[in-house]
Short mmCIF file of C-alpha atoms and ligand atoms in Angstrom, two decimals:
data_model
loop_
_atom_site.label_atom_id
_atom_site.label_comp_id
_atom_site.label_asym_id
_atom_site.label_seq_id
_atom_site.Cartn_x
_atom_site.Cartn_y
_atom_site.Cartn_z
CA MET A 189 20.67 7.53 18.93
CA PRO A 190 19.42 8.96 15.64
CA SER A 191 16.14 10.85 15.89
CA MET A 192 13.72 12.18 13.30
CA PRO A 193 14.99 15.44 11.85
CA LYS A 194 12.47 18.28 11.78
CA ILE A 195 13.57 20.38 8.86
CA ASN A 196 11.19 22.48 6.79
CA PRO A 197 12.24 21.46 3.24
CA THR A 198 11.45 24.88 1.80
CA THR A 199 14.18 26.43 3.94
CA THR A 200 16.90 24.27 2.40
CA LYS A 201 19.32 25.56 -0.22
CA ALA A 202 18.37 22.65 -2.46
CA TRP A 203 14.68 23.61 -2.44
CA GLN A 204 15.49 27.13 -3.53
CA ALA A 205 17.85 25.85 -6.21
CA LEU A 206 15.19 23.40 -7.36
CA GLN A 207 12.75 26.27 -7.76
CA LEU A 208 15.16 28.12 -10.06
CA HIS A 209 16.01 24.93 -11.87
CA PHE A 210 12.31 24.20 -12.38
CA GLU A 211 11.90 27.50 -14.22
CA GLU A 212 14.71 26.46 -16.57
CA ILE A 213 13.46 22.96 -17.26
CA LYS A 214 9.68 23.11 -16.95
CA GLU A 215 9.00 23.43 -20.71
CA THR A 216 11.78 21.11 -21.86
CA HIS A 217 10.47 18.19 -23.85
CA LEU A 218 11.57 14.70 -22.88
CA LEU A 219 12.58 14.16 -26.50
CA ASN A 220 15.15 16.93 -26.11
CA LEU A 221 16.45 15.43 -22.89
CA PHE A 222 17.03 12.18 -24.77
CA ALA A 223 18.53 13.97 -27.76
CA ASN A 224 21.00 15.81 -25.54
CA ASP A 225 22.16 12.75 -23.65
CA PRO A 226 22.90 9.60 -25.63
CA ASN A 227 23.39 7.62 -22.42
CA ARG A 228 20.20 8.80 -20.80
CA ALA A 229 18.39 5.43 -20.88
CA THR A 230 21.30 3.75 -19.06
CA ASP A 231 22.16 6.67 -16.80
CA PHE A 232 18.60 7.04 -15.60
CA SER A 233 17.82 3.45 -14.77
CA ILE A 234 18.53 1.23 -11.78
CA GLU A 235 19.02 -2.51 -11.91
CA TRP A 236 18.58 -4.50 -8.72
CA ASN A 237 17.78 -8.21 -8.20
CA ASP A 238 14.86 -9.02 -10.51
CA PHE A 239 14.01 -5.33 -10.97
CA PHE A 240 14.86 -2.97 -13.78
CA VAL A 241 13.61 0.52 -12.97
CA ASP A 242 13.56 2.99 -15.84
CA ILE A 243 13.31 6.59 -14.67
CA SER A 244 14.58 8.08 -17.92
CA LYS A 245 11.11 9.01 -19.15
CA ASN A 246 10.76 11.53 -16.31
CA ARG A 247 11.17 15.28 -16.70
CA ILE A 248 14.50 15.39 -14.95
CA ASN A 249 18.11 15.81 -16.00
CA SER A 250 21.38 15.30 -14.15
CA LYS A 251 21.05 18.67 -12.45
CA THR A 252 17.55 17.79 -11.19
CA ARG A 253 18.94 14.56 -9.83
CA GLU A 254 21.85 16.30 -8.17
CA LEU A 255 19.58 18.88 -6.52
CA LEU A 256 17.05 16.29 -5.37
CA LEU A 257 19.88 14.29 -3.80
CA GLN A 258 21.09 17.47 -2.13
CA LEU A 259 17.57 17.96 -0.80
CA ALA A 260 17.62 14.44 0.63
CA SER A 261 20.87 15.21 2.35
CA GLU A 262 19.73 18.59 3.71
CA VAL A 263 16.56 17.11 5.24
CA GLN A 264 18.80 14.43 6.80
CA LEU A 265 17.18 11.46 5.13
CA GLU A 266 20.00 9.14 6.13
CA GLN A 267 19.45 9.93 9.80
CA ALA A 268 15.68 9.41 9.43
CA ILE A 269 16.20 5.98 7.85
CA SER A 270 18.54 4.95 10.69
CA ALA A 271 16.04 6.23 13.25
CA GLN A 272 13.31 4.07 11.73
CA PHE A 273 15.35 0.87 11.47
CA GLU A 274 16.90 1.31 14.90
CA GLY A 275 13.45 1.40 16.45
CA GLU A 276 13.44 5.00 17.61
CA THR A 277 10.05 6.41 18.56
CA ILE A 278 9.65 8.08 15.18
CA ASN A 279 5.86 7.98 15.33
CA GLU A 280 6.02 10.68 17.97
CA THR A 281 2.35 11.67 18.01
CA GLU A 282 1.45 8.14 19.03
CA ASN A 283 4.64 7.58 20.97
CA ARG A 284 5.55 4.48 18.99
CA ALA A 285 8.43 2.96 17.10
CA VAL A 286 7.81 1.89 13.50
CA LEU A 287 9.20 -1.57 12.95
CA HIS A 288 7.17 -3.43 10.36
CA THR A 289 10.58 -4.08 8.78
CA ALA A 290 11.47 -6.23 11.83
CA LEU A 291 8.67 -8.62 10.86
CA ARG A 292 10.66 -9.66 7.81
CA ASP A 293 14.18 -9.28 9.14
CA PHE A 294 15.67 -12.75 8.87
CA SER A 295 19.14 -11.58 9.84
CA ASN A 296 18.14 -10.20 13.22
CA ARG A 297 15.04 -11.96 14.42
CA LYS A 298 12.90 -10.71 17.29
CA PRO A 299 11.89 -13.70 19.47
CA GLU A 300 8.21 -12.65 19.51
CA VAL A 301 8.22 -12.48 15.70
CA VAL A 302 9.78 -15.94 15.40
CA GLN A 303 7.16 -17.30 17.78
CA ALA A 304 4.29 -15.68 15.89
CA LEU A 305 5.58 -16.98 12.55
CA GLU A 306 5.87 -20.50 13.98
CA LYS A 307 2.28 -20.32 15.19
CA MET A 308 1.12 -19.05 11.79
CA LYS A 309 3.02 -21.83 10.05
CA HIS A 310 1.51 -24.60 12.15
CA PHE A 311 -1.97 -23.15 12.03
CA SER A 312 -2.02 -22.63 8.25
CA ASN A 313 -0.46 -26.04 7.60
CA ASP A 314 -3.11 -27.68 9.78
CA ILE A 315 -5.90 -25.92 7.93
CA ILE A 316 -4.43 -26.64 4.49
CA GLN A 317 -3.73 -30.30 5.27
CA GLY A 318 -7.18 -30.81 6.74
CA ASN A 319 -5.89 -31.62 10.25
CA TRP A 320 -7.88 -28.75 11.72
CA LYS A 321 -11.47 -29.93 11.77
CA GLY A 322 -14.72 -28.04 12.09
CA HIS A 323 -17.10 -28.94 14.93
CA THR A 324 -18.80 -31.68 12.91
CA GLY A 325 -15.47 -33.28 12.05
CA LYS A 326 -15.21 -31.92 8.50
CA PRO A 327 -12.03 -30.20 7.30
CA ILE A 328 -12.04 -26.46 6.66
CA LYS A 329 -12.70 -25.47 3.06
CA THR A 330 -13.20 -21.72 3.33
CA VAL A 331 -11.29 -19.12 5.32
CA VAL A 332 -12.87 -15.69 5.79
CA ASN A 333 -10.79 -12.70 6.83
CA VAL A 334 -12.90 -10.20 8.73
CA GLY A 335 -11.17 -6.82 9.08
CA ILE A 336 -10.96 -3.40 7.48
CA GLY A 337 -8.30 -0.92 6.34
CA GLY A 338 -4.86 -2.37 7.01
CA SER A 339 -6.50 -5.48 8.43
CA HIS A 340 -8.01 -6.17 5.02
CA LEU A 341 -6.41 -4.34 2.08
CA GLY A 342 -2.93 -5.89 2.32
CA PRO A 343 -3.99 -9.53 2.77
CA SER A 344 -6.76 -9.26 0.21
CA MET A 345 -4.42 -7.68 -2.35
CA VAL A 346 -1.68 -10.25 -1.77
CA CYS A 347 -4.08 -13.23 -1.93
CA ASP A 348 -5.21 -12.06 -5.36
CA ALA A 349 -1.72 -11.09 -6.49
CA LEU A 350 -0.46 -14.58 -5.67
CA SER A 351 -3.53 -16.48 -6.84
CA HIS A 352 -1.25 -18.47 -9.16
CA TYR A 353 0.23 -20.11 -6.05
CA LYS A 354 -3.03 -20.81 -4.29
CA THR A 355 -3.88 -23.82 -2.18
CA HIS A 356 -7.21 -25.64 -2.41
CA LEU A 357 -8.70 -23.33 0.25
CA GLU A 358 -11.10 -20.63 -0.71
CA VAL A 359 -10.16 -17.39 1.02
CA ARG A 360 -12.75 -14.61 1.25
CA PHE A 361 -12.90 -11.17 2.78
CA ILE A 362 -15.50 -9.24 4.70
CA SER A 363 -14.59 -5.64 5.45
CA ASN A 364 -17.44 -3.24 4.81
CA ILE A 365 -20.14 -2.74 7.44
CA ASP A 366 -22.66 -3.05 4.61
CA GLY A 367 -25.07 -5.72 5.88
CA ASP A 368 -26.19 -6.61 2.35
CA HIS A 369 -22.63 -7.58 1.53
CA VAL A 370 -22.13 -9.53 4.77
CA SER A 371 -25.36 -11.48 4.44
CA GLY A 372 -24.61 -12.14 0.77
CA ILE A 373 -21.34 -13.79 1.73
CA LEU A 374 -22.78 -15.66 4.72
CA ASN A 375 -25.53 -17.10 2.53
CA SER A 376 -22.87 -18.66 0.36
CA LEU A 377 -20.92 -20.24 3.25
CA ASP A 378 -21.18 -23.60 4.95
CA PRO A 379 -20.68 -22.97 8.70
CA GLU A 380 -19.35 -26.50 9.20
CA THR A 381 -16.40 -25.99 6.88
CA THR A 382 -15.68 -22.28 7.33
CA LEU A 383 -13.09 -20.64 9.55
CA PHE A 384 -13.24 -16.94 10.38
CA ILE A 385 -10.14 -14.91 11.14
CA ILE A 386 -11.19 -11.74 12.94
CA VAL A 387 -8.42 -9.23 12.32
CA SER A 388 -8.35 -5.99 14.23
CA LYS A 389 -5.34 -4.50 15.93
CA SER A 390 -7.53 -2.45 18.26
CA PHE A 391 -10.48 -4.86 18.30
CA SER A 392 -12.63 -1.79 18.66
CA THR A 393 -13.21 -0.90 15.02
CA GLN A 394 -16.95 -0.51 14.49
CA GLU A 395 -17.06 -2.30 11.15
CA THR A 396 -15.09 -5.34 12.27
CA ARG A 397 -16.86 -5.64 15.62
CA THR A 398 -20.30 -5.39 14.01
CA ASN A 399 -19.41 -7.86 11.28
CA ALA A 400 -17.86 -10.27 13.81
CA ASP A 401 -20.98 -10.11 16.00
CA THR A 402 -23.26 -10.76 13.03
CA ILE A 403 -21.10 -13.67 11.88
CA LYS A 404 -21.00 -15.18 15.36
CA LYS A 405 -24.80 -14.95 15.64
CA TRP A 406 -25.16 -16.58 12.22
CA PHE A 407 -22.74 -19.33 13.24
CA LEU A 408 -24.45 -19.98 16.58
CA SER A 409 -27.79 -20.48 14.83
CA THR A 410 -26.49 -23.91 13.79
CA ALA A 411 -23.83 -24.66 16.41
CA ASP A 412 -23.11 -24.46 20.14
CA GLU A 413 -20.82 -21.95 21.87
CA ALA A 414 -18.29 -24.77 22.33
CA ALA A 415 -17.89 -24.94 18.54
CA ILE A 416 -16.56 -21.38 18.35
CA LYS A 417 -13.01 -22.52 19.04
CA GLN A 418 -12.94 -24.58 15.86
CA HIS A 419 -14.28 -21.79 13.66
CA PHE A 420 -13.00 -18.48 15.01
CA VAL A 421 -9.48 -17.19 15.56
CA ALA A 422 -8.32 -13.61 15.96
CA VAL A 423 -5.37 -11.39 15.15
CA SER A 424 -5.20 -8.50 17.57
CA ALA A 425 -3.20 -6.52 20.10
CA ASN A 426 -6.23 -6.31 22.39
CA LEU A 427 -6.33 -9.67 24.14
CA GLU A 428 -8.96 -8.68 26.63
CA GLU A 429 -11.54 -7.60 24.05
CA VAL A 430 -10.93 -10.66 21.89
CA GLN A 431 -11.50 -12.89 24.90
CA ASN A 432 -14.67 -10.97 25.76
CA PHE A 433 -15.83 -11.72 22.24
CA GLY A 434 -15.39 -15.44 22.98
CA ILE A 435 -12.08 -16.40 21.42
CA SER A 436 -9.61 -18.01 23.80
CA GLU A 437 -6.02 -16.82 24.21
CA SER A 438 -4.51 -19.80 22.39
CA HIS A 439 -6.50 -18.83 19.29
CA ILE A 440 -5.21 -15.27 19.25
CA PHE A 441 -2.33 -14.27 16.98
CA PRO A 442 -0.40 -11.23 18.14
CA MET A 443 -0.05 -7.69 16.84
CA TRP A 444 2.21 -5.09 18.33
CA ASP A 445 2.00 -1.34 18.73
CA TRP A 446 5.18 -0.97 16.65
CA VAL A 447 3.38 -2.23 13.56
CA GLY A 448 0.95 0.21 11.96
CA GLY A 449 -2.25 -1.22 10.47
CA ARG A 450 -1.39 -0.30 6.87
CA PHE A 451 2.05 -1.93 7.22
CA SER A 452 0.80 -5.06 8.93
CA LEU A 453 0.37 -7.63 6.16
CA TRP A 454 3.82 -8.95 7.12
CA SER A 455 2.57 -9.81 10.62
CA ALA A 456 -0.09 -12.31 11.70
CA VAL A 457 -2.47 -10.08 9.73
CA GLY A 458 -1.08 -12.11 6.84
CA LEU A 459 -2.59 -15.32 8.25
CA SER A 460 -5.17 -15.44 5.45
CA ILE A 461 -2.26 -15.16 2.99
CA CYS A 462 -0.62 -18.21 4.60
CA CYS A 463 -3.86 -20.13 4.17
CA ALA A 464 -4.36 -18.91 0.62
CA VAL A 465 -0.89 -19.67 -0.73
CA GLY A 466 0.83 -21.72 1.96
CA TYR A 467 3.29 -20.59 4.63
CA ASP A 468 6.39 -21.10 2.47
CA HIS A 469 5.16 -18.62 -0.10
CA PHE A 470 4.34 -16.16 2.69
CA GLU A 471 7.91 -16.50 3.93
CA GLU A 472 9.19 -15.82 0.40
CA LEU A 473 7.11 -12.64 0.40
CA LEU A 474 8.77 -11.59 3.67
CA LYS A 475 12.21 -12.39 2.29
CA GLY A 476 11.61 -10.28 -0.81
CA ALA A 477 10.54 -7.37 1.37
CA HIS A 478 13.61 -7.83 3.57
CA GLU A 479 15.90 -7.68 0.55
CA MET A 480 14.31 -4.38 -0.43
CA ASP A 481 14.77 -3.17 3.17
CA GLN A 482 18.47 -3.96 2.87
CA HIS A 483 18.73 -2.22 -0.49
CA PHE A 484 16.94 0.84 0.96
CA GLN A 485 19.29 0.99 3.93
CA SER A 486 22.51 0.38 2.10
CA ALA A 487 22.37 1.57 -1.53
CA PRO A 488 23.72 5.04 -2.18
CA PHE A 489 20.81 7.42 -2.66
CA SER A 490 21.70 7.89 -6.34
CA GLU A 491 21.06 4.17 -6.92
CA ASN A 492 18.43 3.63 -4.30
CA ILE A 493 15.09 2.70 -5.88
CA PRO A 494 12.69 3.89 -3.14
CA VAL A 495 14.69 7.10 -2.69
CA ALA A 496 14.79 7.78 -6.44
CA LEU A 497 11.05 7.24 -6.87
CA ALA A 498 10.23 9.32 -3.80
CA LEU A 499 12.38 12.26 -4.89
CA ILE A 500 10.93 12.23 -8.40
CA SER A 501 7.47 12.21 -6.87
CA VAL A 502 8.38 15.21 -4.67
CA TRP A 503 9.68 16.97 -7.80
CA TYR A 504 6.32 16.58 -9.56
CA ASN A 505 4.24 17.25 -6.47
CA ASN A 506 6.00 20.37 -5.25
CA PHE A 507 7.47 21.93 -8.38
CA PHE A 508 5.26 20.82 -11.28
CA ARG A 509 2.36 20.94 -8.77
CA CYS A 510 0.92 17.64 -9.91
CA GLU A 511 -1.89 16.68 -7.59
CA THR A 512 -2.00 13.01 -8.46
CA GLU A 513 0.06 10.10 -9.65
CA ALA A 514 -1.15 6.94 -11.30
CA VAL A 515 -0.03 3.35 -10.85
CA ILE A 516 -0.77 0.94 -13.70
CA PRO A 517 0.20 -2.69 -13.13
CA TYR A 518 0.19 -4.77 -16.30
CA ALA A 519 -0.95 -7.87 -14.42
CA GLU A 520 -4.59 -8.53 -13.63
CA ALA A 521 -3.50 -10.30 -10.43
CA LEU A 522 -2.44 -6.88 -9.14
CA HIS A 523 -5.92 -5.41 -9.53
CA LYS A 524 -6.06 -4.59 -5.82
CA LEU A 525 -2.63 -2.95 -5.68
CA VAL A 526 -4.00 0.56 -6.13
CA PRO A 527 -6.59 0.45 -3.29
CA TYR A 528 -3.86 -1.00 -1.08
CA LEU A 529 -1.45 1.79 -2.06
CA GLN A 530 -4.17 4.37 -1.54
CA GLN A 531 -4.36 3.51 2.13
CA ALA A 532 -0.61 3.14 2.51
CA VAL A 533 0.22 6.42 0.80
CA MET A 534 -2.74 8.66 1.54
CA GLU A 535 -3.33 7.62 5.16
CA SER A 536 0.40 8.14 5.72
CA ASN A 537 1.09 11.37 3.90
CA GLY A 538 -2.26 13.18 3.86
CA LYS A 539 -1.06 15.63 6.51
CA CYS A 540 -1.04 19.44 6.76
CA VAL A 541 0.94 19.90 9.99
CA ASP A 542 4.71 19.38 10.06
CA ARG A 543 6.89 17.60 12.60
CA ASN A 544 7.26 20.88 14.51
CA GLY A 545 3.50 21.17 14.87
CA GLU A 546 3.37 24.02 12.33
CA ALA A 547 0.95 24.28 9.41
CA VAL A 548 2.73 23.38 6.18
CA HIS A 549 2.77 25.88 3.32
CA TYR A 550 3.61 23.43 0.59
CA GLN A 551 1.91 20.39 -0.85
CA THR A 552 2.24 17.03 0.91
CA GLY A 553 0.67 13.63 0.14
CA ASN A 554 -0.30 13.06 -3.45
CA ILE A 555 -3.43 11.31 -4.61
CA VAL A 556 -2.75 7.82 -5.91
CA TRP A 557 -5.06 6.27 -8.44
CA GLY A 558 -4.99 3.82 -11.29
CA ALA A 559 -6.09 0.42 -12.54
CA THR A 560 -4.59 -2.51 -14.38
CA GLY A 561 -3.30 -2.22 -17.93
CA THR A 562 -4.59 -2.87 -20.51
CA ASN A 563 -8.06 -2.21 -19.02
CA ALA A 564 -7.03 1.30 -17.99
CA GLN A 565 -6.01 2.12 -21.56
CA HIS A 566 -9.64 1.74 -22.58
CA ALA A 567 -10.91 3.80 -19.67
CA PHE A 568 -8.92 6.85 -18.57
CA PHE A 569 -5.78 6.89 -20.71
CA GLN A 570 -7.38 9.47 -22.99
CA LEU A 571 -6.87 11.98 -20.17
CA LEU A 572 -3.26 10.93 -19.69
CA HIS A 573 -2.52 11.42 -23.40
CA GLN A 574 -4.51 14.52 -24.25
CA GLY A 575 -5.93 15.94 -21.02
CA THR A 576 -4.83 19.18 -19.37
CA LYS A 577 -3.42 17.52 -16.26
CA LEU A 578 0.06 16.17 -15.84
CA VAL A 579 -0.12 12.73 -14.23
CA PRO A 580 3.24 11.05 -13.58
CA THR A 581 2.57 7.35 -13.95
CA ASP A 582 4.26 4.18 -12.73
CA PHE A 583 4.00 1.33 -15.21
CA ILE A 584 4.63 -2.05 -13.60
CA CYS A 585 5.19 -5.01 -15.86
CA PHE A 586 6.63 -8.50 -15.67
CA ALA A 587 9.14 -9.93 -18.10
CA GLU A 588 7.78 -13.46 -17.78
CA PRO A 589 4.20 -14.63 -17.51
CA LEU A 590 3.26 -17.14 -14.84
CA GLN A 591 1.94 -19.44 -17.52
CA LYS A 592 2.30 -19.37 -21.24
CA THR A 593 -0.98 -18.55 -22.97
CA GLY A 594 -0.41 -18.02 -26.68
CA ASP A 595 0.94 -14.57 -27.42
CA HIS A 596 -0.95 -12.83 -24.59
CA HIS A 597 2.13 -11.89 -22.66
CA ALA A 598 3.91 -10.40 -25.66
CA LYS A 599 0.82 -8.28 -26.33
CA LEU A 600 0.50 -7.25 -22.68
CA VAL A 601 4.13 -6.14 -22.46
CA ALA A 602 3.99 -4.47 -25.87
CA ASN A 603 1.05 -2.38 -24.69
CA CYS A 604 2.86 -1.34 -21.54
CA LEU A 605 6.02 -0.27 -23.34
CA ALA A 606 4.08 1.38 -26.15
CA GLN A 607 2.06 3.51 -23.74
CA THR A 608 5.12 4.88 -21.98
CA GLU A 609 6.67 5.69 -25.34
CA ALA A 610 3.54 7.29 -26.79
CA LEU A 611 3.00 9.36 -23.65
CA MET A 612 6.54 10.60 -23.84
CA GLU A 613 7.00 11.11 -27.57
CA GLY A 614 3.52 12.25 -28.58
CA LYS A 615 2.79 12.82 -32.27
CA ALA A 616 2.52 16.17 -33.94
CA ASN A 617 -0.48 16.78 -36.16
CA THR A 618 -0.78 20.41 -37.16
CA LYS A 619 -3.63 19.82 -39.60
CA GLU A 620 -5.97 17.96 -37.24
CA PRO A 621 -5.70 19.41 -33.71
CA PHE A 622 -7.88 16.67 -32.22
CA ARG A 623 -5.32 14.14 -33.33
CA HIS A 624 -2.35 16.05 -32.01
CA PHE A 625 -0.39 14.44 -29.17
CA GLU A 626 1.89 16.83 -27.38
CA GLY A 627 3.79 14.08 -25.55
CA ASN A 628 6.15 15.00 -22.72
CA LYS A 629 4.03 12.98 -20.28
CA PRO A 630 6.28 11.41 -17.67
CA SER A 631 6.40 7.82 -16.55
CA THR A 632 8.51 5.35 -14.62
CA THR A 633 8.67 1.74 -15.74
CA LEU A 634 9.25 -1.02 -13.24
CA LEU A 635 10.12 -4.13 -15.19
CA ILE A 636 10.17 -7.11 -12.83
CA LYS A 637 11.21 -10.60 -13.87
CA LYS A 638 8.14 -12.47 -12.65
CA LEU A 639 5.18 -12.02 -10.32
CA CYS A 640 6.44 -14.42 -7.66
CA PRO A 641 6.00 -14.00 -3.86
CA LYS A 642 9.55 -12.72 -3.40
CA ASN A 643 9.31 -10.04 -6.06
CA LEU A 644 5.89 -9.00 -4.79
CA GLY A 645 7.40 -8.57 -1.31
CA SER A 646 10.15 -6.37 -2.75
CA LEU A 647 7.65 -4.30 -4.74
CA LEU A 648 5.43 -3.62 -1.72
CA ALA A 649 8.40 -2.75 0.49
CA LEU A 650 9.59 -0.40 -2.25
CA TYR A 651 6.34 1.56 -2.09
CA GLU A 652 6.43 1.55 1.74
CA HIS A 653 9.89 3.10 1.74
CA LYS A 654 8.99 5.53 -1.01
CA LEU A 655 6.18 7.00 1.05
CA PHE A 656 8.41 7.19 4.12
CA VAL A 657 11.07 9.14 2.20
CA GLN A 658 8.40 11.53 0.94
CA GLY A 659 7.16 12.06 4.49
CA VAL A 660 10.71 12.75 5.65
CA VAL A 661 11.17 15.38 2.94
CA TRP A 662 7.80 16.97 3.69
CA ASN A 663 8.65 17.02 7.40
CA ILE A 664 5.42 15.27 8.36
CA TYR A 665 4.64 12.27 10.54
CA SER A 666 3.81 9.51 8.08
CA TYR A 667 2.93 6.90 10.67
CA ASP A 668 -0.06 8.37 12.47
CA GLN A 669 -3.60 8.79 11.11
CA TRP A 670 -5.45 11.21 13.38
CA GLY A 671 -7.46 12.40 10.39
CA VAL A 672 -9.63 9.28 10.45
CA GLU A 673 -10.87 9.92 13.99
CA LEU A 674 -13.27 12.86 13.57
CA GLY A 675 -15.55 11.05 11.11
CA LYS A 676 -15.73 8.07 13.49
CA GLN A 677 -16.80 10.35 16.38
CA VAL A 678 -19.45 12.14 14.33
CA ALA A 679 -20.77 8.77 13.12
CA GLY A 680 -21.33 7.82 16.78
CA THR A 681 -23.76 10.71 17.28
CA THR A 682 -25.38 10.20 13.88
CA LEU A 683 -25.96 6.53 14.65
CA LYS A 684 -27.54 7.45 17.98
CA ALA A 685 -29.85 9.93 16.20
CA ILE A 686 -30.87 7.28 13.66
CA GLN A 687 -31.37 4.48 16.18
CA GLU A 688 -33.30 6.69 18.63
CA GLU A 689 -35.07 8.54 15.83
CA ASN A 690 -33.97 11.73 17.55
CA GLY A 691 -33.14 14.55 15.15
CA THR A 692 -32.37 16.97 18.00
CA LEU A 693 -28.98 15.23 18.34
CA LEU A 694 -28.03 16.52 14.89
CA LYS A 695 -26.67 20.05 14.85
CA ASN A 696 -25.99 20.38 11.14
CA SER A 697 -29.07 21.53 9.19
CA SER A 698 -28.09 19.78 5.98
CA THR A 699 -27.49 16.48 7.78
CA LEU A 700 -30.77 16.97 9.64
CA LEU A 701 -32.69 17.43 6.40
CA ILE A 702 -31.24 14.23 4.95
CA PHE A 703 -31.98 12.43 8.24
CA LYS A 704 -35.64 13.47 7.90
CA LYS A 705 -35.78 11.85 4.47
CA LEU A 706 -34.59 8.49 5.80
O1 F6P B 196 -9.49 3.99 10.70
C1 F6P B 196 -8.25 3.74 10.17
C2 F6P B 196 -7.60 2.55 10.79
O2 F6P B 196 -7.17 2.84 12.08
C3 F6P B 196 -6.47 2.05 9.93
O3 F6P B 196 -5.28 2.73 10.15
C4 F6P B 196 -6.44 0.61 10.28
O4 F6P B 196 -5.73 -0.13 9.35
C5 F6P B 196 -7.93 0.30 10.32
O5 F6P B 196 -8.49 1.45 10.88
C6 F6P B 196 -8.33 -0.94 11.05
O6 F6P B 196 -7.96 -0.88 12.40
P1 F6P B 196 -8.02 -2.17 13.32
O7 F6P B 196 -7.06 -3.16 12.78
O8 F6P B 196 -7.66 -1.68 14.68
O9 F6P B 196 -9.42 -2.70 13.27
#
């Protein structure tokens, strides 16, 4: 049985060689790399399904690639990938397997997954076709997903990303505990035609519980308890708590401990997606992700997209010491991709203790940020072009638009390609320093045929695997998130102090002073 290797990357031969190699290459301009290698554009690109991934505009050469691949081999990446897919307990600090990939594995289906998908299919079809009626006999018009973190970001991002495929249902999201936001949404809803999906793996998350209680109270102000069954369903692993809340077992969709919250959109957490775009499109999304899973497992590392992107990211993070990387999708429908990736990447790899329980002495999880192009060009691209920080950037663009609208798509794509070129090439201006562009700013371009459910599934799975590979290299546990617990505990005491108006509960003088100003 393969297990997770526990190798400190800095002790590998490759790491040391990469350090020496970095000294040789760190000042080399990308223009020189292109000048020295006429085949660079072809050699440093990967074509797979509807994806063309151009990595040639990165500050790497064949030696960098060779050493990064050696690093992958020395940290036993292959073994780590097998351990994950074979369901080993690779999330050791929580004693769990990590099998979100099984949710989309159509070649080897887990019976409980098949059953859950069937239930999701019937449920969403009933809602969409108007067979599921509210308590006054009216069909459902609005579906509200109530959840936070992984129980919100994935579904909300996908619903927007696939808005082109949407059904007649309006799908909305409540995540924040901010009462002003919740009441604002409730005021716009008709309780007779609204269905709430309460999504919480633990069913103990303060935000979701509070929001669910408030919503239930609002609903019961115009309906009887008996009506709850027509307007509330839940997605959770905690059956008991959901039932205590008032939702019966038949209205609960399952979650399992082998699916982490931030990787759960492929599970019943994606129920709002099924309602928003129809079950068939959801299944396409799963299939696209599964194809990427197969590519990740089987492609040689030199042609493996998630592995290539992860190793390049390690190169910038640990050798160029870049603190951040940007993601710029040239598709407004992907405007929630970055917040989604922020949870996926930063909750996974924001760790400072390695798999041996030792403090790490190298950088781990990078900061992910970004926004859609072309909007971002008119906001923060100045810093990318002329700032003092090096920000490796992923440009995501689609060859075909979803609908033809004049020459918009040509202009959108032109902007995307032009930015990567301008960042890389720069433009010398010795007379006017403020107009000088040094260039040599790295980027990766992901050109995808079309923003369809299948390609979106592949894209999201690509980023999931990328972050896993990075975690393997950094020798950290990517699948736990203990760092979110302390703030929750402290908030418990702070809430008590506020509700009881008792400042003596607060030990921190600065917090106490703010408390007194409330
Ligand atoms: O606090 C972080 C977290 O545990 C995330 O990992 C998770 O996605 C989110 O909270 C929501 O958790 P739950 O689905 O249990 O409500």
